[in-house]
């Protein structure tokens, strides 16, 4: 069965394409490569064989071309979006246009071609600074602190309102906590553009000598070691959760929102220390100022996904950091050759 994967050459998208193939689906990638690289397709192919890929911007009407050519698309998983929080503040129009218009364009195609299922890539960022922890799917969404976060909230509402309008569509919005790590084969992984915004790729690049030092943004938070706490989930677990979410829709599941996290929080300093310990690498880091807009602490109540999807993250933080480091060493090796 054909599953359209927008942003399928991206970090989470590529790992999900592999998981879909291994689950017996036929993934079809749609990606414009503005925020991903073509070499990802080679990595995917080395793992699961050739995957059809349409190079196009899914926010444009040309997306319909895929539906005309590919008969009987069974479902869509919508990853395609810009996702850099700081950049979203500088380029709001690009973010609103790309992230929101791609969702509307995709939904119109799904309805027109009677595709019954959509899985949407949302984010725990919609919770802002939670009042109570762990956050459940009932926890209130807070006014987003970034344009990026606002685009995720708007896209969630667009999908939910489309369902409410009686459309012949079933949807699940997956709110990711912090995806980290890479495929254990080191054939695919995270490819940040330029200087990484996210913690773990910055850690691995510092360890590889690509960055001079890691700055830990603030150690005066109200947490045990003063650094912010997040719920870091292995990208392989996240990918497998998308297959579980699709199966849930297929069997008539009616919950529309699911947290995808481990249910455990770790501080920035714990990530650094765990990385040094499991990878046997001393990290050059210092403490700096807080990063504006950062949440102090957030981690998931992951029980709904376990109950409804039968999904529970099974890989440890150590595994994720090791896989991230293995991937970084491969990138470093390829850069040298
Ligand atoms: C984690 C912690 C930083 C870099 C964002 C988005 C979310 C998703 C993931 C898109 C924070 C600290 C980081 C560094 C640091 N985005 N940090 N030094 O901010 O939790 O989530 O990225 O898919 O939607 O909101 O992730 O990895 O940027 O930061 O100290 O060089 O690491 O302050 O406490 P974040 P992150």
mmCIF file of C-alpha atoms and ligand atoms in Angstrom:
data_model
loop_
_atom_site.group_PDB
_atom_site.id
_atom_site.type_symbol
_atom_site.label_atom_id
_atom_site.label_comp_id
_atom_site.label_asym_id
_atom_site.label_seq_id
_atom_site.Cartn_x
_atom_site.Cartn_y
_atom_site.Cartn_z
ATOM 1 C CA UNK A 1 0.000 0.000 0.000
ATOM 2 C CA UNK A 2 1.295 3.416 -1.056
ATOM 3 C CA UNK A 3 2.066 5.954 1.642
ATOM 4 C CA UNK A 4 2.929 9.480 0.554
ATOM 5 C CA UNK A 5 5.704 10.885 2.769
ATOM 6 C CA UNK A 6 6.137 14.637 2.366
ATOM 7 C CA UNK A 7 9.551 15.723 3.609
ATOM 8 C CA UNK A 8 10.568 12.081 3.243
ATOM 9 C CA UNK A 9 14.223 13.032 2.683
ATOM 10 C CA UNK A 10 14.354 14.878 5.991
ATOM 11 C CA UNK A 11 15.610 13.630 9.341
ATOM 12 C CA UNK A 12 12.468 12.026 10.760
ATOM 13 C CA UNK A 13 10.980 11.527 7.299
ATOM 14 C CA UNK A 14 13.862 9.375 6.068
ATOM 15 C CA UNK A 15 13.822 7.157 9.150
ATOM 16 C CA UNK A 16 10.053 6.776 8.783
ATOM 17 C CA UNK A 17 10.395 5.843 5.085
ATOM 18 C CA UNK A 18 12.712 2.998 6.154
ATOM 19 C CA UNK A 19 10.300 1.874 8.880
ATOM 20 C CA UNK A 20 7.342 1.984 6.459
ATOM 21 C CA UNK A 21 9.185 -0.188 3.933
ATOM 22 C CA UNK A 22 10.160 -2.662 6.638
ATOM 23 C CA UNK A 23 6.496 -2.809 7.676
ATOM 24 C CA UNK A 24 5.487 -3.739 4.120
ATOM 25 C CA UNK A 25 4.210 -0.369 2.892
ATOM 26 C CA UNK A 26 5.309 1.321 -0.346
ATOM 27 C CA UNK A 27 6.536 4.783 0.706
ATOM 28 C CA UNK A 28 6.504 7.535 -1.916
ATOM 29 C CA UNK A 29 8.728 10.484 -1.050
ATOM 30 C CA UNK A 30 7.784 14.043 -1.931
ATOM 31 C CA UNK A 31 10.557 16.503 -1.115
ATOM 32 C CA UNK A 32 11.792 19.766 -2.642
ATOM 33 C CA UNK A 33 15.255 19.389 -1.068
ATOM 34 C CA UNK A 34 15.227 22.972 0.213
ATOM 35 C CA UNK A 35 15.846 21.603 3.681
ATOM 36 C CA UNK A 36 17.255 18.141 2.955
ATOM 37 C CA UNK A 37 19.881 16.518 0.763
ATOM 38 C CA UNK A 38 19.585 14.131 -2.198
ATOM 39 C CA UNK A 39 22.264 11.849 -0.757
ATOM 40 C CA UNK A 40 19.682 10.811 1.868
ATOM 41 C CA UNK A 41 17.963 8.853 -0.925
ATOM 42 C CA UNK A 42 21.147 6.769 -1.346
ATOM 43 C CA UNK A 43 21.150 6.021 2.362
ATOM 44 C CA UNK A 44 17.515 4.946 2.267
ATOM 45 C CA UNK A 45 18.164 2.829 -0.832
ATOM 46 C CA UNK A 46 21.117 1.099 0.826
ATOM 47 C CA UNK A 47 18.764 0.046 3.612
ATOM 48 C CA UNK A 48 15.472 -0.807 1.896
ATOM 49 C CA UNK A 49 16.050 -0.518 -1.849
ATOM 50 C CA UNK A 50 14.874 2.091 -4.338
ATOM 51 C CA UNK A 51 12.047 4.370 -3.159
ATOM 52 C CA UNK A 52 10.024 6.520 -5.570
ATOM 53 C CA UNK A 53 10.749 10.206 -5.015
ATOM 54 C CA UNK A 54 9.040 13.259 -6.492
ATOM 55 C CA UNK A 55 11.166 16.401 -6.254
ATOM 56 C CA UNK A 56 8.583 19.121 -5.773
ATOM 57 C CA UNK A 57 7.321 21.741 -3.340
ATOM 58 C CA UNK A 58 4.222 20.249 -1.733
ATOM 59 C CA UNK A 59 2.862 23.689 -0.888
ATOM 60 C CA UNK A 60 2.245 24.268 -4.613
ATOM 61 C CA UNK A 61 -0.591 22.914 -6.804
ATOM 62 C CA UNK A 62 1.966 20.718 -8.590
ATOM 63 C CA UNK A 63 1.564 18.320 -5.662
ATOM 64 C CA UNK A 64 -1.616 17.066 -7.358
ATOM 65 C CA UNK A 65 0.632 15.603 -10.095
ATOM 66 C CA UNK A 66 1.666 12.889 -7.642
ATOM 67 C CA UNK A 67 -1.937 11.944 -6.979
ATOM 68 C CA UNK A 68 -2.664 11.817 -10.686
ATOM 69 C CA UNK A 69 0.278 9.530 -11.352
ATOM 70 C CA UNK A 70 0.174 7.336 -8.255
ATOM 71 C CA UNK A 71 -3.136 5.531 -8.196
ATOM 72 C CA UNK A 72 -4.693 4.464 -4.868
ATOM 73 C CA UNK A 73 -2.533 6.298 -2.377
ATOM 74 C CA UNK A 74 -3.454 4.730 0.938
ATOM 75 C CA UNK A 75 -2.274 7.416 3.346
ATOM 76 C CA UNK A 76 -0.075 10.474 3.752
ATOM 77 C CA UNK A 77 2.470 11.304 6.422
ATOM 78 C CA UNK A 78 3.169 15.025 6.405
ATOM 79 C CA UNK A 79 6.650 16.006 7.594
ATOM 80 C CA UNK A 80 7.479 18.719 5.062
ATOM 81 C CA UNK A 81 8.023 21.955 6.997
ATOM 82 C CA UNK A 82 10.701 24.433 7.970
ATOM 83 C CA UNK A 83 11.640 23.750 11.571
ATOM 84 C CA UNK A 84 14.355 26.077 12.845
ATOM 85 C CA UNK A 85 12.926 28.067 15.737
ATOM 86 C CA UNK A 86 15.317 31.049 15.527
ATOM 87 C CA UNK A 87 15.103 31.219 11.731
ATOM 88 C CA UNK A 88 11.296 31.245 11.945
ATOM 89 C CA UNK A 89 11.515 34.583 13.801
ATOM 90 C CA UNK A 90 13.601 36.086 10.994
ATOM 91 C CA UNK A 91 11.543 34.643 8.112
ATOM 92 C CA UNK A 92 7.912 34.499 9.298
ATOM 93 C CA UNK A 93 6.402 34.694 5.810
ATOM 94 C CA UNK A 94 8.503 31.758 4.554
ATOM 95 C CA UNK A 95 7.447 29.717 7.588
ATOM 96 C CA UNK A 96 3.755 30.556 7.444
ATOM 97 C CA UNK A 97 3.638 30.049 3.685
ATOM 98 C CA UNK A 98 5.584 26.787 3.558
ATOM 99 C CA UNK A 99 4.330 25.103 6.714
ATOM 100 C CA UNK A 100 0.689 26.110 6.452
ATOM 101 C CA UNK A 101 0.168 26.167 2.683
ATOM 102 C CA UNK A 102 1.755 22.710 2.314
ATOM 103 C CA UNK A 103 -0.765 21.366 4.836
ATOM 104 C CA UNK A 104 -3.721 22.955 3.052
ATOM 105 C CA UNK A 105 -2.517 21.836 -0.398
ATOM 106 C CA UNK A 106 -1.990 18.283 0.852
ATOM 107 C CA UNK A 107 -5.383 18.139 2.565
ATOM 108 C CA UNK A 108 -7.143 19.325 -0.587
ATOM 109 C CA UNK A 109 -5.436 16.548 -2.574
ATOM 110 C CA UNK A 110 -6.293 13.920 0.051
ATOM 111 C CA UNK A 111 -9.968 14.884 -0.076
ATOM 112 C CA UNK A 112 -10.082 15.152 -3.855
ATOM 113 C CA UNK A 113 -8.427 11.755 -4.365
ATOM 114 C CA UNK A 114 -10.237 10.136 -1.424
ATOM 115 C CA UNK A 115 -7.127 9.225 0.556
ATOM 116 C CA UNK A 116 -8.490 8.175 3.938
ATOM 117 C CA UNK A 117 -5.596 8.718 6.354
ATOM 118 C CA UNK A 118 -3.147 11.450 7.343
ATOM 119 C CA UNK A 119 -0.476 11.384 10.043
ATOM 120 C CA UNK A 120 0.794 14.867 10.883
ATOM 121 C CA UNK A 121 4.195 15.796 12.299
ATOM 122 C CA UNK A 122 3.441 18.121 15.187
ATOM 123 C CA UNK A 123 5.589 19.141 18.126
ATOM 124 C CA UNK A 124 5.596 19.390 21.911
ATOM 125 C CA UNK A 125 6.444 23.020 21.313
ATOM 126 C CA UNK A 126 2.671 23.623 21.158
ATOM 127 C CA UNK A 127 2.577 23.125 24.954
ATOM 128 C CA UNK A 128 4.943 26.018 25.642
ATOM 129 C CA UNK A 129 6.044 26.040 29.311
ATOM 130 C CA UNK A 130 3.702 23.456 30.858
ATOM 131 C CA UNK A 131 2.034 24.222 34.199
ATOM 132 C CA UNK A 132 2.091 20.593 35.251
ATOM 133 C CA UNK A 133 4.394 17.745 34.303
ATOM 134 C CA UNK A 134 4.402 15.326 32.630
ATOM 135 C CA UNK A 135 2.321 16.839 29.803
ATOM 136 C CA UNK A 136 -0.629 14.806 28.599
ATOM 137 C CA UNK A 137 -2.572 15.318 25.372
ATOM 138 C CA UNK A 138 -5.137 17.180 27.502
ATOM 139 C CA UNK A 139 -2.513 19.679 28.690
ATOM 140 C CA UNK A 140 -3.429 23.101 27.319
ATOM 141 C CA UNK A 141 -1.622 24.435 24.276
ATOM 142 C CA UNK A 142 0.052 27.715 25.195
ATOM 143 C CA UNK A 143 0.553 30.697 22.890
ATOM 144 C CA UNK A 144 3.594 29.557 20.946
ATOM 145 C CA UNK A 145 6.850 31.386 21.622
ATOM 146 C CA UNK A 146 7.983 31.195 18.014
ATOM 147 C CA UNK A 147 6.588 31.517 14.513
ATOM 148 C CA UNK A 148 7.604 27.876 14.034
ATOM 149 C CA UNK A 149 5.500 26.854 17.028
ATOM 150 C CA UNK A 150 2.571 28.937 15.794
ATOM 151 C CA UNK A 151 2.682 27.226 12.395
ATOM 152 C CA UNK A 152 2.409 23.853 14.147
ATOM 153 C CA UNK A 153 -0.578 25.025 16.189
ATOM 154 C CA UNK A 154 -2.319 26.457 13.117
ATOM 155 C CA UNK A 155 -1.721 23.248 11.136
ATOM 156 C CA UNK A 156 -3.151 21.180 13.992
ATOM 157 C CA UNK A 157 -6.294 23.347 13.955
ATOM 158 C CA UNK A 158 -6.595 23.180 10.172
ATOM 159 C CA UNK A 159 -6.535 19.376 10.278
ATOM 160 C CA UNK A 160 -8.929 19.130 13.254
ATOM 161 C CA UNK A 161 -11.349 21.613 11.661
ATOM 162 C CA UNK A 162 -11.241 19.610 8.421
ATOM 163 C CA UNK A 163 -12.247 16.503 10.389
ATOM 164 C CA UNK A 164 -15.031 18.452 12.109
ATOM 165 C CA UNK A 165 -16.366 19.531 8.725
ATOM 166 C CA UNK A 166 -17.269 15.908 8.093
ATOM 167 C CA UNK A 167 -14.490 15.198 5.601
ATOM 168 C CA UNK A 168 -13.976 11.515 4.791
ATOM 169 C CA UNK A 169 -10.586 11.570 6.474
ATOM 170 C CA UNK A 170 -9.032 10.127 9.627
ATOM 171 C CA UNK A 171 -6.102 11.988 11.154
ATOM 172 C CA UNK A 172 -3.601 11.720 13.957
ATOM 173 C CA UNK A 173 -1.398 14.587 15.114
ATOM 174 C CA UNK A 174 1.848 13.295 16.610
ATOM 175 C CA UNK A 175 3.446 15.709 19.067
ATOM 176 C CA UNK A 176 7.160 14.855 19.100
ATOM 177 C CA UNK A 177 9.286 15.720 22.057
ATOM 178 C CA UNK A 178 12.999 15.878 21.210
ATOM 179 C CA UNK A 179 14.040 13.476 18.439
ATOM 180 C CA UNK A 180 17.718 12.444 18.597
ATOM 181 C CA UNK A 181 20.038 9.768 17.272
ATOM 182 C CA UNK A 182 20.319 8.051 13.907
ATOM 183 C CA UNK A 183 19.766 4.704 12.207
ATOM 184 C CA UNK A 184 22.237 2.221 13.823
ATOM 185 C CA UNK A 185 23.663 1.467 10.362
ATOM 186 C CA UNK A 186 24.825 5.133 10.157
ATOM 187 C CA UNK A 187 23.460 5.159 6.604
ATOM 188 C CA UNK A 188 20.942 7.910 7.489
ATOM 189 C CA UNK A 189 20.836 10.475 10.274
ATOM 190 C CA UNK A 190 20.400 14.136 11.059
ATOM 191 C CA UNK A 191 21.845 16.610 8.542
ATOM 192 C CA UNK A 192 21.574 20.058 10.099
ATOM 193 C CA UNK A 193 22.045 22.896 7.632
ATOM 194 C CA UNK A 194 24.898 25.141 8.769
ATOM 195 C CA UNK A 195 25.438 25.561 12.498
ATOM 196 C CA UNK A 196 23.086 23.161 14.322
ATOM 197 C CA UNK A 197 20.320 24.722 16.409
ATOM 198 C CA UNK A 198 19.592 21.499 18.252
ATOM 199 C CA UNK A 199 21.599 20.182 21.171
ATOM 200 C CA UNK A 200 22.629 16.691 20.103
ATOM 201 C CA UNK A 201 23.975 17.514 16.629
ATOM 202 C CA UNK A 202 25.880 20.403 18.219
ATOM 203 C CA UNK A 203 27.309 17.976 20.783
ATOM 204 C CA UNK A 204 28.433 15.486 18.142
ATOM 205 C CA UNK A 205 29.889 18.234 15.923
ATOM 206 C CA UNK A 206 31.820 19.638 18.886
ATOM 207 C CA UNK A 207 33.126 16.143 19.680
ATOM 208 C CA UNK A 208 34.141 15.775 16.012
ATOM 209 C CA UNK A 209 35.924 19.124 16.032
ATOM 210 C CA UNK A 210 33.462 20.716 13.613
ATOM 211 C CA UNK A 211 32.486 23.223 16.335
ATOM 212 C CA UNK A 212 34.998 24.787 18.734
ATOM 213 C CA UNK A 213 32.915 24.423 21.878
ATOM 214 C CA UNK A 214 29.415 23.712 23.070
ATOM 215 C CA UNK A 215 27.710 26.530 24.949
ATOM 216 C CA UNK A 216 25.120 25.329 27.423
ATOM 217 C CA UNK A 217 22.432 27.996 27.310
ATOM 218 C CA UNK A 218 21.883 28.781 30.967
ATOM 219 C CA UNK A 219 22.444 26.961 34.238
ATOM 220 C CA UNK A 220 20.184 29.071 36.467
ATOM 221 C CA UNK A 221 16.938 27.262 35.703
ATOM 222 C CA UNK A 222 14.814 25.786 38.451
ATOM 223 C CA UNK A 223 16.022 22.239 37.748
ATOM 224 C CA UNK A 224 18.290 19.893 39.767
ATOM 225 C CA UNK A 225 21.472 20.924 37.929
ATOM 226 C CA UNK A 226 20.221 24.296 36.694
ATOM 227 C CA UNK A 227 20.025 23.285 33.021
ATOM 228 C CA UNK A 228 16.766 22.786 31.104
ATOM 229 C CA UNK A 229 15.064 19.405 30.928
ATOM 230 C CA UNK A 230 13.665 17.737 27.795
ATOM 231 C CA UNK A 231 12.293 14.347 26.745
ATOM 232 C CA UNK A 232 14.793 12.945 24.226
ATOM 233 C CA UNK A 233 13.382 10.143 22.051
ATOM 234 C CA UNK A 234 15.396 7.983 19.623
ATOM 235 C CA UNK A 235 14.443 8.807 16.025
ATOM 236 C CA UNK A 236 14.102 5.053 15.320
ATOM 237 C CA UNK A 237 11.436 4.805 18.031
ATOM 238 C CA UNK A 238 9.765 7.864 16.561
ATOM 239 C CA UNK A 239 9.790 6.309 13.064
ATOM 240 C CA UNK A 240 8.257 3.079 14.341
ATOM 241 C CA UNK A 241 5.589 5.106 16.140
ATOM 242 C CA UNK A 242 4.461 6.519 12.773
ATOM 243 C CA UNK A 243 3.825 3.007 11.472
ATOM 244 C CA UNK A 244 1.920 2.225 14.669
ATOM 245 C CA UNK A 245 -0.108 5.439 14.210
ATOM 246 C CA UNK A 246 -1.015 4.492 10.634
ATOM 247 C CA UNK A 247 -2.086 1.010 11.743
ATOM 248 C CA UNK A 248 -4.173 2.665 14.479
ATOM 249 C CA UNK A 249 -6.005 4.782 11.892
ATOM 250 C CA UNK A 250 -6.505 1.719 9.701
ATOM 251 C CA UNK A 251 -8.241 -0.099 12.523
ATOM 252 C CA UNK A 252 -10.546 2.848 13.152
ATOM 253 C CA UNK A 253 -8.745 4.546 16.033
ATOM 254 C CA UNK A 254 -10.528 7.761 16.923
ATOM 255 C CA UNK A 255 -8.030 9.670 19.075
ATOM 256 C CA UNK A 256 -6.529 12.504 17.073
ATOM 257 C CA UNK A 257 -3.638 13.697 19.216
ATOM 258 C CA UNK A 258 -0.748 11.646 20.659
ATOM 259 C CA UNK A 259 2.430 12.585 22.492
ATOM 260 C CA UNK A 260 5.533 10.793 21.272
ATOM 261 C CA UNK A 261 8.155 10.839 23.985
ATOM 262 C CA UNK A 262 9.860 8.474 26.397
ATOM 263 C CA UNK A 263 8.068 9.830 29.479
ATOM 264 C CA UNK A 264 11.475 10.633 30.981
ATOM 265 C CA UNK A 265 13.210 13.994 31.273
ATOM 266 C CA UNK A 266 16.950 14.606 31.020
ATOM 267 C CA UNK A 267 18.813 17.880 31.533
ATOM 268 C CA UNK A 268 21.262 19.380 29.068
ATOM 269 C CA UNK A 269 24.120 18.611 31.423
ATOM 270 C CA UNK A 270 22.957 14.994 31.725
ATOM 271 C CA UNK A 271 23.028 14.734 27.915
ATOM 272 C CA UNK A 272 26.578 16.095 27.876
ATOM 273 C CA UNK A 273 27.772 13.812 30.671
ATOM 274 C CA UNK A 274 26.044 10.743 29.220
ATOM 275 C CA UNK A 275 27.559 11.473 25.811
ATOM 276 C CA UNK A 276 31.068 11.763 27.286
ATOM 277 C CA UNK A 277 30.593 8.533 29.231
ATOM 278 C CA UNK A 278 29.092 6.297 26.520
ATOM 279 C CA UNK A 279 31.111 7.681 23.619
ATOM 280 C CA UNK A 280 34.360 8.028 25.534
ATOM 281 C CA UNK A 281 34.862 11.568 24.280
ATOM 282 C CA UNK A 282 35.646 14.637 26.398
ATOM 283 C CA UNK A 283 33.431 17.534 25.334
ATOM 284 C CA UNK A 284 34.650 21.118 25.299
ATOM 285 C CA UNK A 285 31.752 23.085 26.783
ATOM 286 C CA UNK A 286 31.014 26.155 28.847
ATOM 287 C CA UNK A 287 27.933 27.722 30.393
ATOM 288 C CA UNK A 288 26.502 30.773 28.680
ATOM 289 C CA UNK A 289 23.382 32.915 28.784
ATOM 290 C CA UNK A 290 19.884 31.495 28.501
ATOM 291 C CA UNK A 291 18.536 31.168 24.944
ATOM 292 C CA UNK A 292 15.457 33.412 24.574
ATOM 293 C CA UNK A 293 12.224 31.457 24.272
ATOM 294 C CA UNK A 294 13.596 28.255 25.781
ATOM 295 C CA UNK A 295 11.241 26.234 27.946
ATOM 296 C CA UNK A 296 12.605 25.332 31.397
ATOM 297 C CA UNK A 297 11.361 21.773 31.582
ATOM 298 C CA UNK A 298 9.054 19.521 29.612
ATOM 299 C CA UNK A 299 8.604 15.792 29.272
ATOM 300 C CA UNK A 300 5.763 13.625 28.042
ATOM 301 C CA UNK A 301 3.128 11.509 29.632
ATOM 302 C CA UNK A 302 3.514 8.807 26.972
ATOM 303 C CA UNK A 303 0.790 6.492 28.229
ATOM 304 C CA UNK A 304 -1.868 7.316 25.616
ATOM 305 C CA UNK A 305 0.362 6.184 22.712
ATOM 306 C CA UNK A 306 1.167 3.046 24.660
ATOM 307 C CA UNK A 307 -2.508 2.311 25.312
ATOM 308 C CA UNK A 308 -3.879 3.259 21.900
ATOM 309 C CA UNK A 309 -1.003 2.603 19.496
ATOM 310 C CA UNK A 310 0.719 -0.116 21.467
ATOM 311 C CA UNK A 311 3.811 2.095 21.122
ATOM 312 C CA UNK A 312 6.449 2.519 23.820
ATOM 313 C CA UNK A 313 9.892 3.962 23.173
ATOM 314 C CA UNK A 314 12.341 1.121 23.742
ATOM 315 C CA UNK A 315 15.763 2.570 22.942
ATOM 316 C CA UNK A 316 17.795 4.188 25.711
ATOM 317 C CA UNK A 317 19.355 7.633 25.811
ATOM 318 C CA UNK A 318 22.766 5.962 25.679
ATOM 319 C CA UNK A 319 21.827 4.123 22.474
ATOM 320 C CA UNK A 320 20.574 7.332 20.891
ATOM 321 C CA UNK A 321 23.754 9.233 21.754
ATOM 322 C CA UNK A 322 25.932 6.371 20.537
ATOM 323 C CA UNK A 323 24.002 6.193 17.257
ATOM 324 C CA UNK A 324 24.272 9.968 16.864
ATOM 325 C CA UNK A 325 28.034 9.766 17.442
ATOM 326 C CA UNK A 326 28.433 6.857 14.980
ATOM 327 C CA UNK A 327 26.564 8.896 12.371
ATOM 328 C CA UNK A 328 28.723 11.978 13.050
ATOM 329 C CA UNK A 329 31.896 9.903 12.599
ATOM 330 C CA UNK A 330 30.576 8.681 9.251
ATOM 331 C CA UNK A 331 29.899 12.268 8.166
ATOM 332 C CA UNK A 332 33.395 13.252 9.268
ATOM 333 C CA UNK A 333 34.895 10.334 7.346
ATOM 334 C CA UNK A 334 32.915 11.191 4.197
ATOM 335 C CA UNK A 335 33.932 14.830 4.533
ATOM 336 C CA UNK A 336 37.586 13.750 4.625
ATOM 337 C CA UNK A 337 37.340 11.560 1.505
HETATM 338 C C1 LIG B 1 17.357 21.424 23.736
HETATM 339 C C2 LIG B 1 18.061 22.017 24.958
HETATM 340 C C3 LIG B 1 18.665 24.330 24.723
HETATM 341 C C4 LIG B 1 21.775 23.845 21.703
HETATM 342 C C5 LIG B 1 13.273 22.550 19.440
HETATM 343 C C6 LIG B 1 11.898 22.841 18.885
HETATM 344 C C7 LIG B 1 11.141 21.541 18.715
HETATM 345 C C8 LIG B 1 11.944 20.667 17.798
HETATM 346 C C9 LIG B 1 13.278 20.341 18.467
HETATM 347 C C10 LIG B 1 11.848 20.924 15.442
HETATM 348 C C11 LIG B 1 17.570 23.430 25.263
HETATM 349 C C12 LIG B 1 19.895 23.447 24.894
HETATM 350 C C13 LIG B 1 20.760 23.564 22.600
HETATM 351 C C14 LIG B 1 23.025 24.352 22.189
HETATM 352 C C15 LIG B 1 22.162 24.242 24.428
HETATM 353 N N1 LIG B 1 12.161 21.350 16.599
HETATM 354 N N2 LIG B 1 20.957 23.764 23.936
HETATM 355 N N3 LIG B 1 23.159 24.524 23.541
HETATM 356 O O1 LIG B 1 14.582 23.829 21.876
HETATM 357 O O2 LIG B 1 13.864 21.698 23.092
HETATM 358 O O3 LIG B 1 13.145 22.039 20.733
HETATM 359 O O4 LIG B 1 13.963 21.594 18.649
HETATM 360 O O5 LIG B 1 11.684 19.859 15.021
HETATM 361 O O6 LIG B 1 9.881 21.775 18.183
HETATM 362 O O7 LIG B 1 11.182 23.640 19.798
HETATM 363 O O8 LIG B 1 15.524 21.558 21.236
HETATM 364 O O9 LIG B 1 17.804 20.737 20.832
HETATM 365 O O10 LIG B 1 17.279 23.189 20.360
HETATM 366 O O11 LIG B 1 17.434 22.398 22.708
HETATM 367 O O12 LIG B 1 22.324 24.426 25.650
HETATM 368 O O13 LIG B 1 23.985 24.625 21.425
HETATM 369 O O14 LIG B 1 19.443 22.134 24.663
HETATM 370 O O15 LIG B 1 18.814 25.520 25.486
HETATM 371 O O16 LIG B 1 17.524 23.588 26.675
HETATM 372 P P1 LIG B 1 14.286 22.374 21.840
HETATM 373 P P2 LIG B 1 17.071 21.983 21.196
#
